PDB file of C-alpha atoms in Angstrom:
ATOM      1  CA  MET A   1      34.681 -40.216 -92.331  1.00  0.00           C
ATOM      2  CA  THR A   2      33.821 -43.170 -94.560  1.00  0.00           C
ATOM      3  CA  ASP A   3      36.323 -45.709 -95.901  1.00  0.00           C
ATOM      4  CA  LYS A   4      35.978 -44.110 -99.345  1.00  0.00           C
ATOM      5  CA  GLN A   5      36.811 -40.675 -97.949  1.00  0.00           C
ATOM      6  CA  LEU A   6      39.771 -42.049 -95.984  1.00  0.00           C
ATOM      7  CA  LYS A   7      41.161 -43.661 -99.152  1.00  0.00           C
ATOM      8  CA  GLN A   8      40.711 -40.346-101.016  1.00  0.00           C
ATOM      9  CA  SER A   9      42.587 -38.519 -98.247  1.00  0.00           C
ATOM     10  CA  LYS A  10      45.459 -41.000 -98.310  1.00  0.00           C
ATOM     11  CA  SER A  11      45.747 -40.744-102.097  1.00  0.00           C
ATOM     12  CA  GLN A  12      46.241 -36.950-101.822  1.00  0.00           C
ATOM     13  CA  LEU A  13      49.325 -37.206 -99.590  1.00  0.00           C
ATOM     14  CA  PRO A  14      52.572 -36.078-101.213  1.00  0.00           C
ATOM     15  CA  GLN A  15      54.998 -38.760-102.323  1.00  0.00           C
ATOM     16  CA  GLY A  16      57.210 -39.912 -99.472  1.00  0.00           C
ATOM     17  CA  GLU A  17      54.533 -39.383 -96.811  1.00  0.00           C
ATOM     18  CA  ARG A  18      52.414 -42.162 -95.367  1.00  0.00           C
ATOM     19  CA  PHE A  19      49.182 -42.027 -93.402  1.00  0.00           C
ATOM     20  CA  ASP A  20      49.711 -42.342 -89.648  1.00  0.00           C
ATOM     21  CA  ARG A  21      46.427 -41.393 -87.974  1.00  0.00           C
ATOM     22  CA  ALA A  22      43.340 -39.190 -88.065  1.00  0.00           C
ATOM     23  CA  TYR A  23      41.440 -37.569 -85.233  1.00  0.00           C
ATOM     24  CA  SER A  24      38.520 -35.283 -84.485  1.00  0.00           C
ATOM     25  CA  ALA A  25      39.921 -31.870 -83.559  1.00  0.00           C
ATOM     26  CA  PHE A  26      38.771 -29.969 -80.487  1.00  0.00           C
ATOM     27  CA  GLU A  27      38.115 -26.913 -82.691  1.00  0.00           C
ATOM     28  CA  GLY A  28      35.932 -28.998 -84.982  1.00  0.00           C
ATOM     29  CA  GLY A  29      36.662 -30.953 -88.111  1.00  0.00           C
ATOM     30  CA  ILE A  30      39.004 -33.829 -88.772  1.00  0.00           C
ATOM     31  CA  ARG A  31      42.801 -33.742 -88.888  1.00  0.00           C
ATOM     32  CA  LEU A  32      44.987 -36.223 -90.717  1.00  0.00           C
ATOM     33  CA  ILE A  33      48.593 -36.875 -89.655  1.00  0.00           C
ATOM     34  CA  SER A  34      51.209 -38.234 -92.051  1.00  0.00           C
ATOM     35  CA  LYS A  35      54.792 -39.289 -91.404  1.00  0.00           C
ATOM     36  CA  LYS A  36      57.896 -39.099 -93.537  1.00  0.00           C
ATOM     37  CA  ALA A  37      60.675 -41.706 -93.519  1.00  0.00           C
ATOM     38  CA  ASP A  38      62.691 -39.556 -91.068  1.00  0.00           C
ATOM     39  CA  GLY A  39      59.814 -39.667 -88.546  1.00  0.00           C
ATOM     40  CA  SER A  40      58.670 -36.055 -88.951  1.00  0.00           C
ATOM     41  CA  GLU A  41      54.923 -35.446 -88.965  1.00  0.00           C
ATOM     42  CA  THR A  42      52.719 -33.223 -91.128  1.00  0.00           C
ATOM     43  CA  ARG A  43      49.160 -32.243 -90.203  1.00  0.00           C
ATOM     44  CA  TYR A  44      46.344 -31.718 -92.688  1.00  0.00           C
ATOM     45  CA  LYS A  45      42.789 -30.402 -92.366  1.00  0.00           C
ATOM     46  CA  VAL A  46      40.180 -32.574 -94.036  1.00  0.00           C
ATOM     47  CA  HIS A  47      37.563 -30.620 -96.006  1.00  0.00           C
ATOM     48  CA  PHE A  48      34.303 -32.306 -96.972  1.00  0.00           C
ATOM     49  CA  GLU A  49      33.010 -31.307-100.407  1.00  0.00           C
ATOM     50  CA  ALA A  50      29.353 -31.110-101.463  1.00  0.00           C
ATOM     51  CA  ASP A  51      29.683 -34.218-103.669  1.00  0.00           C
ATOM     52  CA  ASP A  52      30.690 -36.364-100.637  1.00  0.00           C
ATOM     53  CA  ASN A  53      34.372 -36.268-101.611  1.00  0.00           C
ATOM     54  CA  VAL A  54      37.195 -34.935 -99.459  1.00  0.00           C
ATOM     55  CA  ARG A  55      40.172 -32.657 -99.967  1.00  0.00           C
ATOM     56  CA  ILE A  56      43.135 -32.211 -97.646  1.00  0.00           C
ATOM     57  CA  GLU A  57      44.925 -28.952 -96.886  1.00  0.00           C
ATOM     58  CA  ARG A  58      48.269 -28.658 -95.123  1.00  0.00           C
ATOM     59  CA  PHE A  59      47.722 -27.199 -91.664  1.00  0.00           C
TER      60      PHE A  59
END
Protein backbone atom coordinates (compact mmCIF):
# COMPACT_ATOMS: atom_id res chain seq x y z
CA MET A 1 0.00 0.00 0.00
CA THR A 2 1.42 3.39 -0.98
CA ASP A 3 1.40 6.49 1.23
CA LYS A 4 -1.33 7.95 -0.99
CA GLN A 5 -3.51 4.87 -0.52
CA LEU A 6 -2.91 4.86 3.24
CA LYS A 7 -3.99 8.52 3.45
CA GLN A 8 -7.12 7.68 1.41
CA SER A 9 -7.93 4.82 3.79
CA LYS A 10 -7.51 7.01 6.86
CA SER A 11 -9.74 9.71 5.38
CA GLN A 12 -12.59 7.16 4.97
CA LEU A 13 -12.72 6.26 8.68
CA PRO A 14 -15.88 7.36 10.48
CA GLN A 15 -15.63 10.37 12.76
CA GLY A 16 -14.40 9.42 16.21
CA GLU A 17 -12.18 6.59 14.94
CA ARG A 18 -8.44 6.90 14.44
CA PHE A 19 -6.03 4.73 12.49
CA ASP A 20 -4.15 2.25 14.67
CA ARG A 21 -2.45 -0.23 12.34
CA ALA A 22 -2.65 -2.17 9.08
CA TYR A 23 -1.50 -5.67 8.28
CA SER A 24 -1.41 -8.26 5.52
CA ALA A 25 -4.07 -10.87 6.28
CA PHE A 26 -3.35 -14.59 6.16
CA GLU A 27 -6.37 -15.04 3.86
CA GLY A 28 -5.00 -12.42 1.49
CA GLY A 29 -5.51 -8.70 1.24
CA ILE A 30 -4.85 -5.92 3.69
CA ARG A 31 -6.76 -5.16 6.89
CA LEU A 32 -6.91 -1.79 8.59
CA ILE A 33 -7.59 -1.47 12.33
CA SER A 34 -9.05 1.68 13.88
CA LYS A 35 -9.64 2.57 17.51
CA LYS A 36 -12.31 4.62 19.21
CA ALA A 37 -11.71 6.82 22.26
CA ASP A 38 -12.98 4.00 24.54
CA GLY A 39 -10.27 1.65 23.20
CA SER A 40 -12.56 -0.59 21.12
CA GLU A 41 -11.25 -1.69 17.73
CA THR A 42 -12.92 -1.93 14.32
CA ARG A 43 -11.49 -3.93 11.42
CA TYR A 44 -11.81 -2.96 7.76
CA LYS A 45 -10.93 -4.72 4.51
CA VAL A 46 -8.98 -2.59 2.07
CA HIS A 47 -10.16 -2.88 -1.54
CA PHE A 48 -7.90 -1.71 -4.36
CA GLU A 49 -9.75 -0.05 -7.23
CA ALA A 50 -8.71 -0.09 -10.90
CA ASP A 51 -7.73 3.61 -10.80
CA ASP A 52 -5.12 2.93 -8.06
CA ASN A 53 -7.41 4.29 -5.34
CA VAL A 54 -8.61 2.38 -2.29
CA ARG A 55 -11.91 1.87 -0.52
CA ILE A 56 -12.45 0.42 2.94
CA GLU A 57 -15.27 -1.89 4.00
CA ARG A 58 -16.15 -2.75 7.58
CA PHE A 59 -15.21 -6.36 8.27
